[in-house]
Coordinates of C-alpha atoms (C1' of nucleotides) in Angstrom, one line a residue:
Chain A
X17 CA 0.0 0.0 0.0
X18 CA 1.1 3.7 0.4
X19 CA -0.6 6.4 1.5
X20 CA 0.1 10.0 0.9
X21 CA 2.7 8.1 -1.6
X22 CA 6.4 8.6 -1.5
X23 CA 7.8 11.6 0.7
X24 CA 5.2 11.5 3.2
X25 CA 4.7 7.9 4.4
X26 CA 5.1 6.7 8.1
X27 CA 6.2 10.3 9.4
X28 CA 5.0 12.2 12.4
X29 CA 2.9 9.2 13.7
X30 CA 5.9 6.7 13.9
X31 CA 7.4 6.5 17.7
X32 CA 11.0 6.3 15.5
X33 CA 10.4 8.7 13.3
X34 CA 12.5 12.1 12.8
X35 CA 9.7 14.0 12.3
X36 CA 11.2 17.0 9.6
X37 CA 8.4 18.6 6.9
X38 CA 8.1 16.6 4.3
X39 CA 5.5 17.4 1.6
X40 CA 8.1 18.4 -0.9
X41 CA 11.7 18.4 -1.5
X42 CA 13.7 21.5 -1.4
X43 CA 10.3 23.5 -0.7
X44 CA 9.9 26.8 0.6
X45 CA 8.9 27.1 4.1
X46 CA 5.5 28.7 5.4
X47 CA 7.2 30.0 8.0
X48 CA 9.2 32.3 5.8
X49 CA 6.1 34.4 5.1
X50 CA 5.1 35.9 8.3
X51 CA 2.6 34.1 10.1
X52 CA 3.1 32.9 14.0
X53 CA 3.7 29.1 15.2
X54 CA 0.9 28.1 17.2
X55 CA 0.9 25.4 19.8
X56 CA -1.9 23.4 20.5
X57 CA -2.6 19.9 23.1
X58 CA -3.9 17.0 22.1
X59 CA -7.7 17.0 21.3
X60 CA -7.6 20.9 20.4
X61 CA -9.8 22.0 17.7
X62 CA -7.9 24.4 15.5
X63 CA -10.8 25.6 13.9
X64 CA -14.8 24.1 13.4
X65 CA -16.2 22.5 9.9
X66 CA -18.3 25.7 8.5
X67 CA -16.2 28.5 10.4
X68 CA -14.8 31.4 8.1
X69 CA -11.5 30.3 6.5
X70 CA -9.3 33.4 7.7
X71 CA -6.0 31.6 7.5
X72 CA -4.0 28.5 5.9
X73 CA -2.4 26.1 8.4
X74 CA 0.7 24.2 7.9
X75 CA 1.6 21.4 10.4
X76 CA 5.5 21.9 11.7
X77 CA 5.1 19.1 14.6
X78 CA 2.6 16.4 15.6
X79 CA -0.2 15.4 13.8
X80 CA -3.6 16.6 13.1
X81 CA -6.9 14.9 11.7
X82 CA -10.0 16.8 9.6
X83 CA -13.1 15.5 9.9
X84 CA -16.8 15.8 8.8
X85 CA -20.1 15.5 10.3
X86 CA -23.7 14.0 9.4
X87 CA -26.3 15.8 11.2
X88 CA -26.9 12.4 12.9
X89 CA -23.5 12.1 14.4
X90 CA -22.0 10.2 12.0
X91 CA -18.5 11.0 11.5
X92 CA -15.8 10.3 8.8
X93 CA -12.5 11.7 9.3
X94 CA -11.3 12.6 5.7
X95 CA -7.2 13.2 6.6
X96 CA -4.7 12.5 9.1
X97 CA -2.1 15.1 8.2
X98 CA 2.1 14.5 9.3
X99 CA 4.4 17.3 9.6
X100 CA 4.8 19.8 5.8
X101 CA 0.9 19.1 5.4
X102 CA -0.6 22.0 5.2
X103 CA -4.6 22.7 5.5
X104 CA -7.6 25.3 5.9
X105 CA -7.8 26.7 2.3
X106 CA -10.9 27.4 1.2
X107 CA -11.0 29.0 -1.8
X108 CA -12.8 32.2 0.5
X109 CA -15.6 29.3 1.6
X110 CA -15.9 28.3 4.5
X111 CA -14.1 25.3 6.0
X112 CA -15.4 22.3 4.7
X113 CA -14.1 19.9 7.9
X114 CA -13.1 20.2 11.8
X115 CA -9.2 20.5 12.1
X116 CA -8.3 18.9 15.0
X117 CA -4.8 17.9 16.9
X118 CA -4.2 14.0 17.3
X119 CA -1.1 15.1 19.6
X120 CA 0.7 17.9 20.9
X121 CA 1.1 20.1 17.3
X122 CA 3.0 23.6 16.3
X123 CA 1.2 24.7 14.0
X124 CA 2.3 27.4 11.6
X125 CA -0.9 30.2 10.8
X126 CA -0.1 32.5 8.0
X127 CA -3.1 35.0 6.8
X128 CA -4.6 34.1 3.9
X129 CA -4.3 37.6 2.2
X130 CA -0.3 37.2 2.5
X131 CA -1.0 34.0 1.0
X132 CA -2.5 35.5 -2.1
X133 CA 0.5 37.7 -2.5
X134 CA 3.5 35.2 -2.3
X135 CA 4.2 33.5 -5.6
X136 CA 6.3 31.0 -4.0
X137 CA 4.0 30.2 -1.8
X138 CA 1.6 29.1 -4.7
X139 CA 3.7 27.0 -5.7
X140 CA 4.2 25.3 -2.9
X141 CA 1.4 25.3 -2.0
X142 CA 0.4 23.4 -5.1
X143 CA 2.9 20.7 -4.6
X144 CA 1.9 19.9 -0.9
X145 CA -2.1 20.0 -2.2
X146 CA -1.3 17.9 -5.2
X147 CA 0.5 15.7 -2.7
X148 CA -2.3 15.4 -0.3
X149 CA -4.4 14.9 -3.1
X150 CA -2.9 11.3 -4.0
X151 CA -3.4 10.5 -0.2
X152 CA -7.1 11.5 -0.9
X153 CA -7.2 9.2 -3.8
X154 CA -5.7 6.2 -1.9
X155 CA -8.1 6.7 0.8
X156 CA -11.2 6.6 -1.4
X157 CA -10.2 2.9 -2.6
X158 CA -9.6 1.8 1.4
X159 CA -13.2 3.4 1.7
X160 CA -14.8 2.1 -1.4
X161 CA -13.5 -1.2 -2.2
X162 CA -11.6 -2.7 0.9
X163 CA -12.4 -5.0 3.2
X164 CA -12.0 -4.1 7.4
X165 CA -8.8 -6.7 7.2
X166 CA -7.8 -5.0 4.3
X167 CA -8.0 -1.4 5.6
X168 CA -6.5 -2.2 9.1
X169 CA -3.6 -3.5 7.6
X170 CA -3.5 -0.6 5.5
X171 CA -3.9 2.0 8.2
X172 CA -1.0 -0.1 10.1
X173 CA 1.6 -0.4 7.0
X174 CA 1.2 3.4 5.8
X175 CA 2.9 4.1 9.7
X176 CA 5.5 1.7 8.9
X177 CA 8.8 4.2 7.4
X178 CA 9.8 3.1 3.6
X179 CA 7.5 -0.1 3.5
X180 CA 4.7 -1.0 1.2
X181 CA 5.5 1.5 -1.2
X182 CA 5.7 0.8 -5.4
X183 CA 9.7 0.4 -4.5
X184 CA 9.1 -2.0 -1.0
X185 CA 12.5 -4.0 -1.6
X186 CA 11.3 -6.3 1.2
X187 CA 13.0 -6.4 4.7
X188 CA 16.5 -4.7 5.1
X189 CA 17.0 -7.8 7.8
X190 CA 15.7 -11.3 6.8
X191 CA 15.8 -12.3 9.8
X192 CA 14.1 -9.8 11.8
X193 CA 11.0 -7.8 9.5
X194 CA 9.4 -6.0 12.7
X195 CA 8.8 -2.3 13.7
X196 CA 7.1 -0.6 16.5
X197 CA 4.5 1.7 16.1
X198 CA 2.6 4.2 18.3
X199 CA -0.7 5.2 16.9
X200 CA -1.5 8.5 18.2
X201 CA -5.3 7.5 17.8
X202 CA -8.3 5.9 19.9
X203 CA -9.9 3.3 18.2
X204 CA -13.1 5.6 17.9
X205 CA -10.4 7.9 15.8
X206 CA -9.7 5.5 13.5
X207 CA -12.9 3.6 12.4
X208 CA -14.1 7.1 11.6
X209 CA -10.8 7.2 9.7
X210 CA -11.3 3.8 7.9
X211 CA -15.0 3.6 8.0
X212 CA -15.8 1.3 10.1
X213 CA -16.8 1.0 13.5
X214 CA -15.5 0.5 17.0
X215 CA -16.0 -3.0 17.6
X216 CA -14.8 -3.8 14.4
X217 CA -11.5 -2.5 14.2
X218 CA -10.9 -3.7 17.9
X219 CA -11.9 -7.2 16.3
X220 CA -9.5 -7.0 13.5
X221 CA -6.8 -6.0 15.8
X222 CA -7.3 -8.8 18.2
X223 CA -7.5 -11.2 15.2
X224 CA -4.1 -10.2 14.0
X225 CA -2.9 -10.4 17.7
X226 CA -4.2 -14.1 17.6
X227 CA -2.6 -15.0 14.0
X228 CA 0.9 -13.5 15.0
X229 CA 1.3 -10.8 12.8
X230 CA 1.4 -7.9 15.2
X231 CA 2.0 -7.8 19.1
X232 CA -0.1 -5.1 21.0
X233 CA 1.9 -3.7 23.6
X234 CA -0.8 -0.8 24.6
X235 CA -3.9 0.0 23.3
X236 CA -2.4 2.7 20.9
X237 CA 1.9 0.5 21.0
X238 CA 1.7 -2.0 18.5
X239 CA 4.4 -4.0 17.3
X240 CA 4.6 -5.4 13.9
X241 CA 6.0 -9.2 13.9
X242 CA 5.9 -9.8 10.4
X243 CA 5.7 -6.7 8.5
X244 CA 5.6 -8.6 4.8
X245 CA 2.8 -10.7 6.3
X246 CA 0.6 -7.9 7.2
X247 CA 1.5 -6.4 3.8
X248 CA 0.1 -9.1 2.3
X249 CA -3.3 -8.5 3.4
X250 CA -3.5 -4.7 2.9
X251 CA -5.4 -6.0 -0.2
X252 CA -2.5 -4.3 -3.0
X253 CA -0.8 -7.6 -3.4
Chain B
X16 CA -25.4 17.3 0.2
X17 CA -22.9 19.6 -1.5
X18 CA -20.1 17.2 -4.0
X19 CA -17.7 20.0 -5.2
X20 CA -19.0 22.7 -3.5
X21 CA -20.6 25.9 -4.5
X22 CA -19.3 26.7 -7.5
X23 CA -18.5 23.2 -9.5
X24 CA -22.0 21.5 -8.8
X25 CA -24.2 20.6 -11.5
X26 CA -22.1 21.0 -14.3
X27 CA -21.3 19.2 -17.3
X28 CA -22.9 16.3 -16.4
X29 CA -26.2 17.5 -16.5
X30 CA -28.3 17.7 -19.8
X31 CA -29.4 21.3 -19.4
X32 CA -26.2 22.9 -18.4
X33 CA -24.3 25.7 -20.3
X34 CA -20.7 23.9 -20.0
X35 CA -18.7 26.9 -19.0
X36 CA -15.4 26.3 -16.7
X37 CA -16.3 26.9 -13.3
X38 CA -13.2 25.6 -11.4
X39 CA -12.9 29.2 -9.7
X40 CA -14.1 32.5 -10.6
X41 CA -12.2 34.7 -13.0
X42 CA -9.3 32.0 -13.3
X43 CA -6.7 32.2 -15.8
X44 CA -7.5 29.5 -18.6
X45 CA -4.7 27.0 -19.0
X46 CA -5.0 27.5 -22.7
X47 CA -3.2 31.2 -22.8
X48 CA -0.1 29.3 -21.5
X49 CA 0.3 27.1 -24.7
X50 CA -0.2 23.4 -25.2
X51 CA -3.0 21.8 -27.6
X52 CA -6.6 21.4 -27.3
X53 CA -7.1 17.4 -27.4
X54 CA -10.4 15.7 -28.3
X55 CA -11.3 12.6 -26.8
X56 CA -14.2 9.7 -27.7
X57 CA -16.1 8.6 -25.3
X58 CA -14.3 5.6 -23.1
X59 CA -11.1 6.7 -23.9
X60 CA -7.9 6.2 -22.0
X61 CA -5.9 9.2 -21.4
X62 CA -3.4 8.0 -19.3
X63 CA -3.3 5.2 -17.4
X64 CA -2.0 4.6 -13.0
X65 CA 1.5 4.1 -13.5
X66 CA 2.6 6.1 -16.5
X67 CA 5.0 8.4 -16.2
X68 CA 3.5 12.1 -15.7
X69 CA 4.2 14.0 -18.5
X70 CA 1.3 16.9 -18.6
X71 CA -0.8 18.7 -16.9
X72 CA -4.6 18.3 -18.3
X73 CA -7.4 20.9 -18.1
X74 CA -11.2 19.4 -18.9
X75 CA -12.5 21.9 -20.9
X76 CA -15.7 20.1 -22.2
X77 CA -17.0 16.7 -21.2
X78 CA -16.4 14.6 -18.5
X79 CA -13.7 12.5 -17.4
X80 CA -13.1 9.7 -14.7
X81 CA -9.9 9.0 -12.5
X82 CA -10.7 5.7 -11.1
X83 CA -7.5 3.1 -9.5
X84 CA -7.6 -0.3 -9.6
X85 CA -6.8 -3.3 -6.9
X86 CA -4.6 -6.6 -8.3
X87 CA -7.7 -8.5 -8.2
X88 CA -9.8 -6.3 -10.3
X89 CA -12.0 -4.0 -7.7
X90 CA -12.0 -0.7 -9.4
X91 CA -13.0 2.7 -7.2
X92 CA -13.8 6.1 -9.2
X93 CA -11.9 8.4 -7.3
X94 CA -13.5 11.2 -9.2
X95 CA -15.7 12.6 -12.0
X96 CA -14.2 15.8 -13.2
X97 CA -16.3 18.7 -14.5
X98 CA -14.9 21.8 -16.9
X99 CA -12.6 23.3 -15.2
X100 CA -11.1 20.9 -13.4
X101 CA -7.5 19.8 -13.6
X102 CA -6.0 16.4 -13.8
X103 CA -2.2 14.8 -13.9
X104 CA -0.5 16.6 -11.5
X105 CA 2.0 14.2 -9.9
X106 CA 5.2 15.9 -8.9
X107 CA 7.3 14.4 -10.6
X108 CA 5.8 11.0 -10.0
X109 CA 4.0 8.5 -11.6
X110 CA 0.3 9.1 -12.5
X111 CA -1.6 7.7 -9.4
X112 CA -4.8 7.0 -11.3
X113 CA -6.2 6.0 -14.9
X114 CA -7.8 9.1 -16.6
X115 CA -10.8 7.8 -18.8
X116 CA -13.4 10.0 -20.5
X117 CA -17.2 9.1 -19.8
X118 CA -18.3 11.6 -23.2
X119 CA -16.8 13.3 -25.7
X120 CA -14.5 15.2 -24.2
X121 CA -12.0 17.8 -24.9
X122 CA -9.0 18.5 -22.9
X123 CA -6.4 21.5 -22.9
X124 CA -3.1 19.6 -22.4
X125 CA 0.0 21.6 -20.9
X126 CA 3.6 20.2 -20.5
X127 CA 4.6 20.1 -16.9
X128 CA 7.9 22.1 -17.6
X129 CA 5.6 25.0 -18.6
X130 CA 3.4 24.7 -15.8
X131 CA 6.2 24.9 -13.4
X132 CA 7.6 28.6 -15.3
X133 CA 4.1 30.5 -14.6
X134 CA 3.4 32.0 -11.5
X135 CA -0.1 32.3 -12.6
X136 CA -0.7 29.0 -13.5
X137 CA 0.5 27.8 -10.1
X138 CA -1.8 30.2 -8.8
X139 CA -4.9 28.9 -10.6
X140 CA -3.5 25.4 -10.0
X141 CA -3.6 25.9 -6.0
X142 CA -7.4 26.8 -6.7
X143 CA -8.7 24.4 -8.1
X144 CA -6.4 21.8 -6.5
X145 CA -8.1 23.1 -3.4
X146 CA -11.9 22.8 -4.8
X147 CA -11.8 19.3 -5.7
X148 CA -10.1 18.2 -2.6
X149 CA -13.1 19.4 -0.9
X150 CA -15.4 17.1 -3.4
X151 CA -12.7 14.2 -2.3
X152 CA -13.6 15.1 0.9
X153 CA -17.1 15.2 1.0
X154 CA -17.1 11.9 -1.5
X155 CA -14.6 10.2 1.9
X156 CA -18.4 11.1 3.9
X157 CA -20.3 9.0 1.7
X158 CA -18.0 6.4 1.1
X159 CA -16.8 5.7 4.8
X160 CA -20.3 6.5 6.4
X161 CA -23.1 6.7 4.0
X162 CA -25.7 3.6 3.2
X163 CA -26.7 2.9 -0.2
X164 CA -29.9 4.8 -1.0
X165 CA -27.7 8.3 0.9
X166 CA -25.0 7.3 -1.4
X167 CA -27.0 6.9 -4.9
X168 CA -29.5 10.2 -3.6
X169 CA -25.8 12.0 -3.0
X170 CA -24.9 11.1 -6.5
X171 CA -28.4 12.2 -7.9
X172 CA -28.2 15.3 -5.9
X173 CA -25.0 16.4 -7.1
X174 CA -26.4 16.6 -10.6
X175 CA -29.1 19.1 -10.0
X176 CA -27.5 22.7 -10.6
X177 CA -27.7 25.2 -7.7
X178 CA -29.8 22.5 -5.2
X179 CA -28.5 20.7 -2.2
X180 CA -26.0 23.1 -1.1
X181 CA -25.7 24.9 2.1
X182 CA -27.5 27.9 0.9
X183 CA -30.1 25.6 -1.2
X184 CA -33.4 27.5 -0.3
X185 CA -35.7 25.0 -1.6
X186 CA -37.8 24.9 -5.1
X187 CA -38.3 28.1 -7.1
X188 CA -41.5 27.0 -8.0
X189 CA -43.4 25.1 -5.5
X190 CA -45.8 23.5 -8.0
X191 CA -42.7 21.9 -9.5
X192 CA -39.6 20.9 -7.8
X193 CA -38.5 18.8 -10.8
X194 CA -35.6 18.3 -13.1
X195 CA -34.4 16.0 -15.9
X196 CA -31.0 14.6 -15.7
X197 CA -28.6 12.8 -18.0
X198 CA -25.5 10.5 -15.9
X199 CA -23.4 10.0 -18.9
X200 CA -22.5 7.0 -16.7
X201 CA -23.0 3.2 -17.1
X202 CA -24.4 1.5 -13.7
X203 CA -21.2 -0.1 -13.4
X204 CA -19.5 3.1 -13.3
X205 CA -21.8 4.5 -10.8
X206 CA -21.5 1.4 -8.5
X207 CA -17.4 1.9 -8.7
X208 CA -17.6 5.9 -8.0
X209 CA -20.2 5.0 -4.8
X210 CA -18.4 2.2 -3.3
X211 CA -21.8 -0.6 -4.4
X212 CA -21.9 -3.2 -6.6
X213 CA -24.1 -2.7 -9.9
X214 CA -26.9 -4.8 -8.4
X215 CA -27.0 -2.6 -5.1
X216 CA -27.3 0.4 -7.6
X217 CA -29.6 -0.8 -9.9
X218 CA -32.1 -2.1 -7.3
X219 CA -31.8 1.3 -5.1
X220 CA -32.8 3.0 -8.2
X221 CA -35.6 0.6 -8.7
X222 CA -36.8 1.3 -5.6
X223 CA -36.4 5.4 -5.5
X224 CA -38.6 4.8 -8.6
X225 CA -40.8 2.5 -6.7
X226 CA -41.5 5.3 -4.4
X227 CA -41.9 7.6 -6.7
X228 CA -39.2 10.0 -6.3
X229 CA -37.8 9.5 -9.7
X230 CA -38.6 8.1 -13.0
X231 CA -36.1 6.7 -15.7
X232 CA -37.2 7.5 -19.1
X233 CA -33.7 5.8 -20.6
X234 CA -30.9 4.0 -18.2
X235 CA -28.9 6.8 -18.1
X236 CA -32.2 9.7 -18.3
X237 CA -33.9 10.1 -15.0
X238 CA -36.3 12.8 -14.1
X239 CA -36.2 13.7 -10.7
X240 CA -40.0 14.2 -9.6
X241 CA -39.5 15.7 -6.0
X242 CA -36.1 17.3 -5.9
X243 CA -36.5 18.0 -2.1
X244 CA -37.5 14.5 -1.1
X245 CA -34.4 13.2 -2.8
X246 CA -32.8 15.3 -1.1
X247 CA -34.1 14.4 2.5
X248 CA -32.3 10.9 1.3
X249 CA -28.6 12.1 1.1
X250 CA -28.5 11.8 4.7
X251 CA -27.4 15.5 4.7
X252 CA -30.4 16.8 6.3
Chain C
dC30 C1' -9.5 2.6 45.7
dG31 C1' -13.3 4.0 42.8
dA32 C1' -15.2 6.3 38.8
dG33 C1' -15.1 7.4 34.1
dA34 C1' -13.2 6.6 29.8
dT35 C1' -11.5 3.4 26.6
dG36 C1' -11.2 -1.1 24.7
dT37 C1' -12.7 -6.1 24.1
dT38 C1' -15.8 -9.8 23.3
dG39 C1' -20.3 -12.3 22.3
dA40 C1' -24.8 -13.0 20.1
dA41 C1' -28.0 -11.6 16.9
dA42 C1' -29.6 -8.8 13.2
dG43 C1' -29.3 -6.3 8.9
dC44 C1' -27.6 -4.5 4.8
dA45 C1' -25.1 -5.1 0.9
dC46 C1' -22.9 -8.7 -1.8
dT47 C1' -22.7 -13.0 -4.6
dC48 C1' -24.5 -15.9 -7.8
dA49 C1' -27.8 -16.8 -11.2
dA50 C1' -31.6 -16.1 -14.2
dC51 C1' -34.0 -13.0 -16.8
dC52 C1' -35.2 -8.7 -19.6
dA53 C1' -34.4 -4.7 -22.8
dT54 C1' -32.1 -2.4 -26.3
dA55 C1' -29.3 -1.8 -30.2
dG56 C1' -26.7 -3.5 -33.8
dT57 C1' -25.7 -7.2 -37.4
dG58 C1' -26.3 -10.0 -41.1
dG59 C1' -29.0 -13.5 -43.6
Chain D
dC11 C1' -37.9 -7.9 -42.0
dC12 C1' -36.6 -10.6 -38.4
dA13 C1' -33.9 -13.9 -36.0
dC14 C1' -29.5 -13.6 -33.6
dT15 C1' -26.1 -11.7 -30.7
dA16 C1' -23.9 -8.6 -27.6
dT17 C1' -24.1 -5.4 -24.1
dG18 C1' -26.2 -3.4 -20.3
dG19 C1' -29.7 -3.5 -16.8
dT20 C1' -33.0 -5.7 -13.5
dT21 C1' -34.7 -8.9 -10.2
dG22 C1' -34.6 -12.9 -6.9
dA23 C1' -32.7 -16.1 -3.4
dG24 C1' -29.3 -16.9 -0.2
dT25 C1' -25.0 -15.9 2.1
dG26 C1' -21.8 -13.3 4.8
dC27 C1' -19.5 -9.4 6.6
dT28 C1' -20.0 -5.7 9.3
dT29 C1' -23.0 -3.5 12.5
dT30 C1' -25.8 -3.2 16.6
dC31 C1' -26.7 -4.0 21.2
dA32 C1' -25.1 -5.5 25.5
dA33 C1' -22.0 -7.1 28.9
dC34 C1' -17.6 -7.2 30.6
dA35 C1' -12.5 -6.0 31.0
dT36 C1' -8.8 -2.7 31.4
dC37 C1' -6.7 1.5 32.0
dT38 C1' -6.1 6.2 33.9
dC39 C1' -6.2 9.5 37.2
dG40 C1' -7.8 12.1 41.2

DNA sequence: CGAGATGTTGAAAGCACTCAACCATAGTGG
DNA sequence: CCACTATGGTTGAGTGCTTTCAACATCTCG
């Protein structure tokens, strides 16, 4: 599998993982452009589906999720962004999903009016949007067409640093094809990430527990036994 | 419901549209920064997932598909792109889906190294790259959380120009909130853009006919009899 | 330690899927 | 002109995966 593609997969979320801006290479930085660098807890809502979009957000540190509501409570969360995401355009709409912190997150704010003005900016921002795009794609076949094994697996590899990709070589280590991962999510978080529901993904998770494949350490520290194996069932091979 | 937001609904696909680009008002047109107009027939591969990104591609009449495909053959319409919407954008990557045209279509088609040189058209790029991440968005909604009759009523919905948004304020005319439609889509498509299988679709429409919300004069020609009933079904209300 | 939040497990139900047969339409060629 | 075929669409019966509802377990924190 591979979300958010090459560049941005298994950053921010990873326990191991170094955690610099990734969206493009050699990209200009938001933080160039005025703006402040907002710090926010976990659970903080940076700003509420339907508010006035007055600024664009880029993540610096942590990770953040949008979601969407049904009037009945339903809830799909549409993007978990990692550091050199960026987020809150809106075209002078309002904002179309909830933006709100998985973790501890700086946040940098820029007004959307200096936005406008910066050239460079554009064109970054086009690359980090056509980038989050692909992510948006890959999602929409987990949603659509995948099966709850299938999109568990999925959700687990895209945390797992230079696996699962087009280019997967296989294990560096024959011997020894396991990673730790910390989730940074409740399980509520991410059935309304993978469209499913509570009970479900706790099933699937216990089910891989009892075929081997992954070790559950905590509730949100899981380590991956056989990282090939779960591969295999992410539904791309 | 609200695919594409204000501004991209309704078009194109719809019989009784004008066809104008709406991707974002008073854009600059991909065509004053060279390339060639390219006509398409209907069903026709433009590029397929995997192929190395060589253009960038503006729908300028038409419709057009991205869909990606599973080893085994599931397919998942990621989107169906309007006039004015772009398409092949991949930084440098591989193309991540299969463009295929649903009609006749005609396509303004711009080499990536001259899409990088103008400031403008990375500023118009960031636009629209930022309206139809908020259709992928609200197309995550339905496929992650909606049942089948919310899901075919969504896609119904989405055809009828200026109803069903946020500011929809209901029929003009009371005596007749009705509306003709044409899908330019085979049931099979529809099932793999709404996450169903062609059964599921076929016998939702059935039964919305059953009911009768909506009549089908040809497959693909359905007259919508009570715009704001179908509309009660999107399960955005 | 106790209370609230979060996660797991079981049993039963439901919705969409699978498989299969049938129908409708359009195009072809005798 | 009409049988014949191909393609796309509809309908029915039965299955199964995920959900729902409910009980229980575990973790966290004052």
């Amino acid at each position: 599998m591979a979300y958010f593609e090459v560049g941005t997969r298994g950053q921010g979320a990873v326990a191991t993982s170094g955690g610099a801006p990734v969206c493009a290479t050699a990209r200009t930085s938001f933080s160039d452009f005025g703006g402040k660098a907002v710090h926010y807890d976990p659970h903080a809502v940076i700003y509420y589906e339907g508010d006035p979009a007055r600024r664009l957000y880029e993540l610096l540190r942590g990770s953040v999720m949008l979601y969407k509501l049904l009037p009945d409570g339903r809830r799909q969360v549409v993007e978990v962004l990692q550091p050199g995401d960026i987020f809150g355009l809106a075209n002078g709409e309002e904002n179309d999903c909830t933006a709100e912190t998985l973790t501890d997150a700086l946040v940098q704010e820029v007004e959307l009016r200096q936005v406008e003005q910066s050239n460079e900016l554009q064109r970054t921002l086009a690359r980090c949007l056509s980038n989050q795009m692909r992510g948006l794609h890959e999602h929409a076949v987990l949603l659509g067409r995948k099966s709850a094994v299938e999109r568990v697996a999925s959700f687990l590899m895209h945390l797992v640093p230079d696996r699962g990709g087009l280019d997967c070589t296989g294990p560096t280590n024959p011997d020894d094809d396991s990673c730790d991962l910390r989730l940074h999510m409740t399980r509520q978080e991410i059935a309304d990430y993978l469209g499913l529901t509570i009970e479900t993904v706790s099933r699937v998770i216990s089910d891989l527990k009892r075929r081997g494949v992954i070790r559950v350490d905590k509730a949100d520290r899981i380590h991956l036994n056989r990282i090939c194996s779960l591969c295999q069932m992410t539904g791309m091979h």
